[in-house]
Coordinates of C-alpha atoms and ligand atoms in Angstrom, one line a residue:
Chain A
M193 CA -27.6 11.6 24.1
A194 CA -26.5 9.4 20.9
K195 CA -25.6 10.2 17.1
K196 CA -27.9 10.2 14.1
I197 CA -26.9 9.2 10.9
E198 CA -30.0 9.1 8.3
V199 CA -29.2 8.5 4.8
R200 CA -32.1 8.4 2.6
I201 CA -31.5 6.3 -1.3
T202 CA -33.4 5.5 -3.9
S203 CA -34.4 1.8 -4.5
D204 CA -31.5 2.1 -7.8
P205 CA -28.6 0.0 -7.5
Q206 CA -26.0 2.7 -8.2
M207 CA -27.1 4.0 -4.7
L208 CA -25.3 1.2 -2.8
S209 CA -22.1 3.2 -2.8
V210 CA -22.7 5.6 -2.0
L211 CA -24.7 4.2 1.5
R212 CA -21.7 2.3 1.9
A213 CA -19.3 4.7 2.2
A214 CA -21.8 6.6 4.7
I215 CA -21.6 3.4 7.0
T216 CA -17.5 3.3 6.8
Q217 CA -17.9 6.6 7.9
V218 CA -20.7 5.7 11.3
G219 CA -18.1 2.3 11.5
Q220 CA -15.1 4.9 12.4
L221 CA -16.8 7.3 14.1
A222 CA -17.9 4.2 16.0
G223 CA -15.0 3.0 17.2
F224 CA -14.1 -0.2 15.2
A225 CA -11.9 -1.7 13.5
P226 CA -11.4 -2.0 9.7
M227 CA -12.8 -5.7 9.8
E228 CA -15.8 -5.1 11.3
I229 CA -16.2 -1.7 9.7
S230 CA -16.7 -4.2 6.2
K231 CA -18.4 -6.6 7.6
I232 CA -21.5 -3.8 8.3
V233 CA -20.8 -2.1 5.7
L234 CA -21.8 -6.3 3.9
A235 CA -24.6 -6.2 6.0
V236 CA -26.3 -3.3 5.8
D237 CA -25.7 -4.0 1.2
E238 CA -27.3 -7.0 2.3
A239 CA -30.4 -5.5 3.8
C240 CA -30.2 -2.5 1.3
S241 CA -30.1 -5.2 -1.6
N242 CA -32.9 -7.7 -0.9
I243 CA -35.5 -3.7 0.0
M244 CA -34.7 -3.6 -3.9
R245 CA -34.8 -6.3 -5.4
H246 CA -38.1 -8.1 -2.9
A247 CA -39.4 -5.1 -1.9
Y248 CA -39.5 -3.1 -4.4
K249 CA -38.7 -6.1 -6.8
G250 CA -36.1 -3.9 -9.1
K251 CA -38.4 -0.2 -8.3
K252 CA -35.6 1.8 -8.6
N253 CA -36.9 5.5 -7.2
Q254 CA -38.4 4.1 -4.3
P255 CA -37.5 5.7 -0.2
I256 CA -35.2 3.7 1.3
I257 CA -34.7 5.4 4.2
V258 CA -31.3 3.5 6.3
T259 CA -30.7 5.4 10.6
C260 CA -27.1 4.9 11.9
K261 CA -28.0 5.5 15.7
L262 CA -24.6 5.7 17.4
K263 CA -25.5 4.6 21.0
P264 CA -23.7 4.3 24.7
T265 CA -23.5 0.3 24.1
K266 CA -24.3 -0.1 20.4
L267 CA -24.7 1.3 16.7
E268 CA -28.4 0.2 16.0
I269 CA -28.8 0.5 12.4
V270 CA -32.5 0.9 10.8
M271 CA -33.8 1.1 7.4
H272 CA -37.1 1.4 6.7
D273 CA -38.9 0.7 3.6
F274 CA -42.9 1.0 1.6
G275 CA -42.5 -1.7 -0.5
N276 CA -43.6 -4.8 -0.9
S277 CA -44.5 -6.3 2.7
V278 CA -43.2 -10.3 2.7
D279 CA -44.6 -12.2 6.1
V280 CA -41.0 -12.2 8.4
E281 CA -41.4 -15.9 8.9
K282 CA -40.9 -15.9 5.4
I283 CA -37.6 -14.0 5.5
K284 CA -35.3 -16.6 6.1
S285 CA -31.9 -17.8 5.5
R286 CA -31.8 -21.5 3.3
K287 CA -29.5 -23.8 4.4
L288 CA -25.5 -22.7 3.7
N289 CA -24.9 -26.5 2.4
D290 CA -27.7 -26.2 -0.8
L291 CA -25.2 -24.8 -3.6
R292 CA -27.5 -22.3 -5.4
P293 CA -26.8 -18.7 -6.1
G294 CA -28.8 -17.0 -3.6
G295 CA -30.0 -16.9 -0.2
L296 CA -27.0 -15.4 1.5
G297 CA -27.8 -12.1 2.2
V298 CA -30.0 -13.0 5.5
H299 CA -27.4 -15.1 6.8
I300 CA -25.1 -12.8 6.3
M301 CA -26.9 -10.1 8.3
K302 CA -27.3 -12.8 10.9
S303 CA -24.2 -13.7 11.2
I304 CA -22.3 -10.3 10.9
M305 CA -24.6 -8.0 13.7
D306 CA -25.9 -9.7 16.8
R307 CA -29.7 -8.8 16.8
V308 CA -31.3 -8.8 13.2
I309 CA -35.4 -7.8 13.8
F310 CA -37.6 -7.1 10.7
K311 CA -41.2 -5.6 12.2
N312 CA -42.6 -6.1 8.1
G313 CA -46.3 -4.3 7.1
T314 CA -46.4 -1.9 9.7
D315 CA -48.7 1.6 9.2
E316 CA -45.3 3.4 8.5
G317 CA -43.5 0.8 6.1
N318 CA -41.6 -2.3 6.9
F319 CA -38.3 -2.3 8.8
L320 CA -35.3 -4.0 9.4
I321 CA -33.5 -3.2 13.3
M322 CA -29.3 -4.5 12.9
Q323 CA -27.7 -4.3 16.0
K324 CA -24.4 -4.6 17.1
A325 CA -22.3 -4.0 20.4
L326 CA -19.4 -1.1 20.1
P327 CA -16.2 -2.6 21.0
K328 CA -14.8 -2.5 24.2
R329 CA -12.1 1.1 24.3
Q330 CA -9.2 0.1 25.9
Chain B
M284 CA -17.4 4.5 -11.0
S285 CA -18.8 1.2 -12.7
L286 CA -16.5 -2.6 -12.9
N287 CA -13.6 -2.9 -15.1
I288 CA -14.2 -6.5 -17.0
K289 CA -10.4 -7.8 -18.9
V290 CA -10.1 -11.4 -19.8
Q291 CA -7.0 -12.3 -20.8
T292 CA -6.1 -15.9 -22.3
K293 CA -3.0 -17.6 -21.7
D294 CA -1.3 -20.1 -23.5
Q295 CA -2.6 -22.5 -20.1
Y296 CA -5.8 -20.8 -19.1
V297 CA -7.9 -17.5 -18.7
L298 CA -7.1 -14.8 -17.0
L299 CA -10.7 -12.3 -15.4
N300 CA -9.9 -9.5 -14.3
I301 CA -12.0 -7.2 -11.9
E302 CA -11.3 -4.4 -11.2
G303 CA -13.8 -2.7 -8.9
D304 CA -16.9 -3.1 -6.1
V305 CA -19.0 -5.9 -6.9
D306 CA -22.5 -5.5 -5.8
L307 CA -25.8 -5.2 -7.3
Y308 CA -24.8 -2.9 -9.2
S309 CA -22.4 -4.3 -11.0
S310 CA -22.3 -8.5 -10.9
P311 CA -24.8 -8.5 -13.9
D312 CA -21.5 -7.3 -15.8
V313 CA -19.2 -10.3 -13.9
R314 CA -22.3 -12.5 -15.0
E315 CA -22.4 -11.9 -18.2
A316 CA -18.5 -11.6 -19.2
L317 CA -18.4 -15.6 -17.2
L318 CA -21.0 -16.9 -18.7
K319 CA -19.6 -15.8 -22.0
L320 CA -15.7 -17.9 -20.4
T321 CA -18.7 -20.7 -19.3
K322 CA -20.7 -21.0 -22.6
K323 CA -17.3 -21.9 -24.9
K324 CA -16.3 -24.3 -22.5
T325 CA -13.0 -22.5 -21.4
P326 CA -10.9 -25.1 -19.3
T327 CA -9.6 -23.2 -16.8
I328 CA -11.0 -20.2 -15.7
L329 CA -8.9 -17.7 -13.3
V330 CA -11.0 -15.3 -11.0
N331 CA -8.8 -12.4 -10.4
L332 CA -10.3 -10.7 -7.4
E333 CA -7.1 -8.8 -6.5
K334 CA -8.8 -4.9 -8.0
V335 CA -11.8 -5.6 -5.7
P336 CA -12.0 -4.2 -2.3
Y337 CA -15.6 -5.2 -2.0
M338 CA -18.3 -8.1 -3.3
D339 CA -21.8 -8.7 -1.5
S340 CA -24.1 -11.7 -1.4
S341 CA -25.0 -10.5 -5.8
G342 CA -21.5 -10.5 -6.5
V343 CA -20.6 -14.0 -4.7
A344 CA -24.3 -15.6 -6.2
T345 CA -22.4 -14.5 -9.6
L346 CA -19.2 -16.4 -8.9
I347 CA -22.0 -19.9 -7.9
E348 CA -23.3 -19.6 -11.0
G349 CA -19.5 -19.4 -12.8
L350 CA -18.4 -22.2 -11.0
Q351 CA -21.8 -24.0 -11.0
Q352 CA -21.6 -23.9 -15.6
C353 CA -18.0 -24.7 -15.0
N354 CA -19.3 -28.2 -13.5
K355 CA -21.3 -29.2 -16.3
Y356 CA -18.3 -29.0 -18.0
Q357 CA -15.5 -30.6 -16.0
G358 CA -13.9 -27.1 -16.6
R359 CA -12.0 -25.7 -13.5
F360 CA -12.8 -23.2 -11.6
S361 CA -10.8 -21.0 -9.4
L362 CA -11.1 -17.5 -7.2
V363 CA -6.7 -15.7 -6.7
S364 CA -6.1 -12.8 -4.8
L365 CA -9.3 -12.0 -2.8
R366 CA -8.6 -8.9 -0.4
D367 CA -8.9 -10.4 3.2
N368 CA -12.6 -8.9 3.2
V369 CA -13.5 -10.1 0.1
R370 CA -12.2 -13.8 1.8
E371 CA -14.1 -13.2 5.4
V372 CA -17.6 -13.0 3.0
F373 CA -16.7 -15.9 1.1
E374 CA -16.2 -17.4 4.9
L375 CA -19.2 -16.3 6.5
T376 CA -20.6 -18.4 3.6
R377 CA -18.1 -21.4 4.3
L378 CA -18.7 -21.2 0.1
D379 CA -14.4 -21.2 0.8
K380 CA -14.7 -24.9 1.2
I381 CA -17.0 -25.2 -2.3
F382 CA -14.5 -22.7 -4.4
E383 CA -11.0 -23.1 -4.9
I384 CA -9.2 -20.6 -3.4
H385 CA -5.4 -19.8 -4.3
K386 CA -3.2 -16.6 -3.3
D387 CA -2.3 -16.2 -6.1
V388 CA -2.0 -16.9 -9.7
N389 CA 0.9 -18.7 -9.1
E390 CA -0.4 -20.5 -6.3
A391 CA -3.6 -21.9 -8.3
L392 CA -0.6 -23.4 -11.2
A393 CA 1.3 -24.7 -9.0
N394 CA -1.9 -26.4 -7.4
G395 CA -3.5 -27.3 -9.7
S396 CA -4.0 -29.6 -13.1
V397 CA -3.6 -27.2 -15.2
Chain C
M78 CA -36.1 11.4 -13.4
A79 CA -33.2 13.3 -11.3
K80 CA -31.8 10.8 -8.2
K81 CA -31.4 12.4 -5.2
I82 CA -29.3 11.4 -2.5
E83 CA -30.1 13.0 1.0
V84 CA -28.1 13.0 4.5
R85 CA -29.2 14.2 7.2
I86 CA -26.6 14.9 10.2
T87 CA -26.7 16.1 13.7
S88 CA -24.4 20.3 13.8
D89 CA -20.9 18.2 15.5
P90 CA -18.1 18.2 13.4
Q91 CA -17.7 14.6 13.7
M92 CA -20.0 13.7 11.3
L93 CA -18.2 15.8 8.7
S94 CA -16.0 13.2 8.0
V95 CA -19.8 10.6 6.5
L96 CA -20.9 13.3 4.4
R97 CA -18.1 13.5 2.4
A98 CA -17.8 10.2 2.2
A99 CA -21.2 10.4 0.8
I100 CA -20.8 12.8 -1.6
T101 CA -17.8 11.4 -2.9
Q102 CA -19.7 8.7 -4.5
V103 CA -22.2 11.1 -5.0
G104 CA -19.6 13.1 -7.3
Q105 CA -18.5 9.2 -9.5
L106 CA -22.2 8.8 -9.8
A107 CA -22.1 11.8 -12.0
G108 CA -19.3 11.3 -13.9
F109 CA -16.7 14.1 -11.8
A110 CA -13.2 13.2 -12.6
P111 CA -11.2 12.6 -9.0
M112 CA -10.0 16.7 -8.6
E113 CA -13.5 18.4 -9.5
I114 CA -15.0 15.4 -6.8
S115 CA -12.8 16.1 -4.1
K116 CA -13.6 20.0 -4.4
I117 CA -17.4 19.5 -4.6
V118 CA -16.6 17.8 -1.3
L119 CA -14.7 20.6 0.1
A120 CA -17.1 23.0 -0.7
V121 CA -19.9 20.9 0.8
D122 CA -17.5 20.6 4.0
E123 CA -17.5 24.4 4.3
A124 CA -20.7 24.8 4.1
C125 CA -22.0 22.6 6.6
S126 CA -19.1 23.3 8.8
N127 CA -20.3 27.5 8.5
I128 CA -24.2 25.8 9.4
M129 CA -22.2 25.0 12.5
R130 CA -20.6 27.2 13.4
H131 CA -22.4 30.3 12.6
A132 CA -26.4 29.0 12.5
Y133 CA -26.0 26.5 15.6
K134 CA -23.4 28.8 16.8
G135 CA -21.2 24.9 18.0
K136 CA -24.4 23.8 20.0
K137 CA -23.5 19.4 18.4
N138 CA -27.0 18.2 18.9
Q139 CA -29.2 20.5 16.4
P140 CA -30.1 19.0 12.3
I141 CA -28.7 19.3 9.0
I142 CA -30.0 18.1 6.4
V143 CA -28.3 18.2 2.7
T144 CA -29.6 16.9 -0.6
C145 CA -27.9 16.1 -3.7
K146 CA -30.4 15.2 -6.7
L147 CA -27.9 15.0 -10.0
K148 CA -30.2 16.4 -12.7
P149 CA -30.1 16.2 -16.7
T150 CA -27.2 18.6 -16.8
K151 CA -26.0 19.1 -13.6
L152 CA -25.5 18.2 -9.1
E153 CA -27.2 20.1 -7.1
I154 CA -27.2 20.2 -4.1
V155 CA -29.2 22.0 -1.1
M156 CA -28.1 22.7 2.7
H157 CA -31.1 23.0 5.0
D158 CA -30.9 23.6 8.2
F159 CA -33.3 25.4 11.4
G160 CA -30.6 27.8 13.0
N161 CA -30.1 31.6 13.6
S162 CA -30.7 33.1 9.8
V163 CA -27.9 35.8 9.0
D164 CA -28.5 38.5 6.1
V165 CA -27.5 37.2 2.7
E166 CA -25.8 40.1 2.5
K167 CA -24.0 39.7 5.4
I168 CA -23.0 36.3 3.9
K169 CA -19.5 37.1 2.3
S170 CA -16.3 36.4 1.2
R171 CA -13.2 38.4 2.7
K172 CA -11.0 40.0 0.5
L173 CA -7.9 37.6 -0.5
N174 CA -5.6 39.6 1.0
D175 CA -6.6 40.7 4.3
L176 CA -4.1 37.6 5.9
R177 CA -6.3 36.5 9.3
P178 CA -7.8 33.0 10.3
G179 CA -10.6 32.7 8.8
G180 CA -13.2 33.9 6.4
L181 CA -13.2 32.0 3.5
G182 CA -15.6 29.1 3.4
V183 CA -18.1 31.8 1.2
H184 CA -15.1 32.5 -0.9
I185 CA -14.1 29.0 -1.1
M186 CA -17.6 27.5 -1.9
K187 CA -18.1 30.2 -4.6
S188 CA -14.8 29.4 -6.4
I189 CA -16.0 25.3 -6.5
M190 CA -19.1 25.7 -7.5
D191 CA -21.5 27.5 -10.9
R192 CA -24.4 29.4 -8.4
V193 CA -24.4 29.5 -4.6
I194 CA -27.2 30.8 -3.0
F195 CA -28.7 31.0 0.1
K196 CA -32.3 31.5 1.0
N197 CA -31.8 32.1 5.0
G198 CA -35.1 33.4 7.3
T199 CA -37.9 31.0 5.0
D200 CA -40.5 29.7 6.9
E201 CA -39.0 26.6 7.2
G202 CA -35.8 27.0 7.7
N203 CA -32.1 28.1 5.9
F204 CA -31.5 26.1 3.0
L205 CA -28.4 27.1 0.3
I206 CA -28.3 26.1 -3.1
M207 CA -25.4 25.3 -4.7
Q208 CA -25.2 23.9 -8.3
K209 CA -22.1 22.7 -11.1
A210 CA -21.9 21.8 -14.2
L211 CA -22.0 17.9 -15.2
P212 CA -18.9 17.1 -16.8
K213 CA -19.6 16.3 -20.8
R214 CA -19.2 12.7 -21.7
Q215 CA -17.0 12.0 -23.7
Chain D
M300 CA -10.2 8.3 12.5
S301 CA -9.1 11.0 15.3
L302 CA -5.6 12.9 14.1
N303 CA -2.1 11.6 14.2
I304 CA 0.6 14.3 15.2
K305 CA 3.5 13.2 15.8
V306 CA 6.9 15.5 16.3
Q307 CA 10.3 15.1 15.5
T308 CA 13.2 17.0 16.6
K309 CA 16.3 17.8 13.9
D310 CA 19.3 19.6 14.2
Q311 CA 18.0 21.8 12.2
Y312 CA 14.6 21.9 12.9
V313 CA 11.4 20.8 13.9
L314 CA 8.9 18.6 12.3
L315 CA 5.2 18.2 12.6
N316 CA 3.4 15.7 11.3
I317 CA 0.3 15.6 10.4
E318 CA -1.8 11.9 9.7
G319 CA -5.2 12.7 9.3
D320 CA -8.4 14.5 7.3
V321 CA -7.1 18.6 8.7
D322 CA -11.3 20.1 9.9
L323 CA -13.7 21.3 11.8
Y324 CA -13.4 18.5 14.4
S325 CA -9.7 18.1 14.1
S326 CA -8.3 21.3 13.6
P327 CA -8.0 22.4 16.6
D328 CA -5.2 19.3 17.6
V329 CA -4.1 20.9 15.0
R330 CA -3.9 24.8 16.7
E331 CA -2.8 22.9 20.2
A332 CA 0.3 21.3 18.8
L333 CA 1.2 24.0 16.2
L334 CA 0.4 26.7 19.0
K335 CA 2.7 24.7 21.3
L336 CA 5.9 25.3 18.7
T337 CA 5.3 28.7 18.1
K338 CA 5.4 29.5 21.9
K339 CA 8.3 28.2 22.7
K340 CA 9.8 30.2 19.9
T341 CA 10.6 27.1 17.3
P342 CA 13.1 28.5 14.8
T343 CA 11.9 26.1 11.9
I344 CA 9.0 24.6 11.8
L345 CA 8.4 22.3 8.8
V346 CA 4.8 20.9 8.6
N347 CA 5.1 18.0 6.8
L348 CA 0.7 17.1 5.4
E349 CA 2.2 14.1 3.2
K350 CA -0.4 11.5 5.5
V351 CA -2.9 14.7 5.1
P352 CA -6.0 13.2 2.9
Y353 CA -7.8 16.2 3.6
M354 CA -8.3 19.4 4.7
D355 CA -10.5 22.7 4.8
S356 CA -10.5 26.4 5.2
S357 CA -10.9 25.3 9.6
G358 CA -7.5 23.9 8.7
V359 CA -5.4 26.6 6.3
A360 CA -6.8 28.9 9.1
T361 CA -4.8 27.1 11.8
L362 CA -2.2 26.9 9.3
I363 CA -2.0 30.6 8.9
E364 CA -2.0 31.5 12.9
G365 CA 1.0 29.3 13.2
L366 CA 2.4 31.3 10.6
Q367 CA 1.2 34.2 12.2
Q368 CA 3.4 34.1 15.3
C369 CA 6.3 32.2 14.7
N370 CA 6.3 35.3 11.6
K371 CA 6.0 37.6 15.4
Y372 CA 9.7 36.4 16.3
Q373 CA 11.3 36.4 13.0
G374 CA 11.1 32.1 12.4
R375 CA 10.4 29.9 9.4
F376 CA 6.8 27.9 9.5
S377 CA 7.0 25.8 5.8
L378 CA 4.3 23.9 4.7
V379 CA 5.9 20.0 2.7
S380 CA 4.4 16.9 0.6
L381 CA 1.1 18.4 -0.3
R382 CA -1.2 15.9 -2.0
D383 CA -3.0 17.7 -4.7
N384 CA -6.0 18.2 -3.1
V385 CA -4.5 19.8 -0.6
R386 CA -2.1 22.3 -2.9
E387 CA -5.7 23.0 -4.5
V388 CA -7.2 24.2 -1.5
F389 CA -4.2 26.8 -1.0
E390 CA -4.2 27.9 -4.4
L391 CA -8.0 28.5 -4.0
T392 CA -7.7 30.9 -1.2
R393 CA -4.4 32.6 -3.4
L394 CA -2.6 31.6 0.5
D395 CA 0.5 29.7 -2.2
K396 CA 1.3 32.8 -2.3
I397 CA 2.0 33.7 1.5
F398 CA 3.4 29.8 2.9
E399 CA 6.8 28.5 1.7
I400 CA 5.4 25.7 0.1
H401 CA 8.5 23.0 -0.5
K402 CA 7.1 19.6 -1.9
D403 CA 9.2 17.9 -0.1
V404 CA 11.8 18.0 3.0
N405 CA 15.3 18.1 1.6
E406 CA 13.2 20.8 -0.8
A407 CA 13.1 22.9 2.3
L408 CA 16.3 22.6 3.2
A409 CA 17.5 23.0 0.3
N410 CA 16.0 25.9 -0.4
G411 CA 16.0 28.0 2.9
S412 CA 18.0 29.8 5.7
V413 CA 18.2 26.5 8.0
Ligands
ADP682 N1 -36.8 -6.9 2.5 C1 -37.2 -7.8 2.4 N2 -38.2 -7.5 1.5 C2 -39.4 -8.8 1.1 N3 -39.0 -10.1 1.1 C3 -37.2 -10.7 1.6 C4 -36.8 -9.6 1.9 N4 -35.4 -9.6 2.5 C5 -35.2 -11.2 2.0 N5 -36.4 -11.4 1.3 C6 -36.8 -12.2 1.4 O1 -36.2 -13.9 2.0 C7 -35.0 -14.8 1.3 C8 -34.2 -15.0 1.4 O2 -33.0 -13.8 1.9 P1 -31.8 -13.7 0.9 O3 -31.1 -14.6 1.9 O4 -31.8 -12.4 1.2 O5 -31.1 -14.2 -0.1 P2 -32.1 -14.2 -1.2 O6 -32.7 -12.5 -2.0 O7 -30.6 -14.3 -2.2 O8 -32.6 -14.5 -2.1 C9 -35.9 -14.3 0.0 O9 -35.7 -14.6 -1.2 C10 -37.2 -13.0 -0.6 O10 -38.6 -14.6 0.2
ADP683 N1 -24.6 29.4 7.7 C1 -24.1 29.8 8.2 N2 -25.3 31.3 8.7 C2 -25.0 32.2 8.9 N3 -23.6 33.1 8.8 C3 -23.0 32.9 8.1 C4 -23.0 30.9 7.0 N4 -22.1 31.3 6.4 C5 -21.2 31.6 6.5 N5 -22.1 32.5 7.4 C6 -21.1 34.9 7.6 O1 -20.1 34.9 6.6 C7 -19.4 34.8 7.3 C8 -18.2 34.4 6.3 O2 -17.9 33.5 6.2 P1 -17.0 31.8 5.6 O3 -16.2 33.2 5.1 O4 -16.9 30.6 5.4 O5 -15.6 32.6 7.1 P2 -15.3 32.2 8.5 O6 -16.3 31.8 8.9 O7 -14.3 32.3 8.8 O8 -16.0 33.3 9.5 C9 -18.8 34.2 8.5 O9 -18.3 35.1 9.5 C10 -21.1 34.7 9.0 O10 -20.8 35.6 9.8

């Protein structure tokens, strides 16, 4: 009986604010504390920005489907796109001591979420699955 | 909606006031404003993030670029008044070690070689 | 080149807060003033509450699809459900001077949006189309 | 997330403080709190909406019910400290004519037959 919320946007950076607002509320429904919510929002925003920049190479009218599932013990967020698929091995964060603009997104996603799984180049497109354990109830 | 950026020129420094979310959509505006200042070799740039409720890595990348440009002419580049969740982005990426970060303009002025 | 945002929720009243957050941002993208945005959010919330209560009769795991289209001169929001379809003629607001709890939702929707069109009982379910002219650019 | 409802019993009135969005999900909580007060025939109920950023018609319907229950025993029922957008819901439904609405508790006390 997982609760499910899906947000479908186009690959236009203007849409990120809509996605962030929705994810903020999802985080509240899931019972996360405010700072945790804002980190989850950041992880989703980074994943979505990467799809816009890398999978769709800046094209603005391509579909991105973000599905949030509130499972009994965890929040799962799946990002789905139909863009350019990169070898999963190549998607990695740079060393943090290499100071240059860029290369931070994947590192951020991985340090915030418990699991970050790329399933690129499937018949139905690219999937990015992010999971985070729900906070313990008091 | 879109970002509001105001430049205040003081005697000893230039304050770049940013208002709004800095993300993939809006960070090009920050970049433009910053590079305008670094091109003029502005000696001290304080970036006021008091009214920035949200920043993602595209915003951070833009600030890294500003810092690097500023370093080239030995200018001073400092971030002030970060909200907790924005500060967190710098901590997650360990960039809080690389940027000069102060709790407000006064602290930046008191601590720096302005 | 209309911008399109779709939010798919289940018919659980807890989901209304997620929808409201997304619509608030859509209203911002469209350029409406804060009070207008909060009225548009109200209209969508009322429409969605009615689907939950009347079309799905309180069942919580049924799909509701909310599609927002930012057209050149107007914002169009379409609510789509697969529930009980009521004769469109029967969906009307009561007289406002009849003081009883209930019967306000349709009146609110109609007084906020420029057009409110019910298309119930189609092969693909029920549709409610709401349109509002964009504010004039200064 | 969920609503926060606090009842403050004063000498001359009871203040019902609601904090959070009042919608189809949360209005049953408001209903329960209100009916508890009307069942006891509380003579004066002031509903404080200062911390209600949002209310829809299910919230309004709940308040109509409270008002009606209160009218039955000739009690006083008043809404105070509405935010602009919440006030707008009452205006859209012309219920601002039916409810006693005051800008704050003091105005309610000064104007009413408490
Ligand atoms: N959704 C994606 N589709 C294709 N390639 C991606 C995607 N996300 C990340 N990448 C690749 O992984 C690299 C690291 O991503 P990231 O850490 O976000 O840094 P940046 O995007 O700033 O380079 C990117 O440069 C890109 O080559
Ligand atoms: N989505 C819907 N599906 C079926 N019936 C509806 C729907 N929306 C409204 N109705 C009908 O129209 C009537 C008026 O709706 P409304 O003005 O929202 O008041 P209320 O729902 O409080 O009765 C409802 O009582 C219901 O019979």
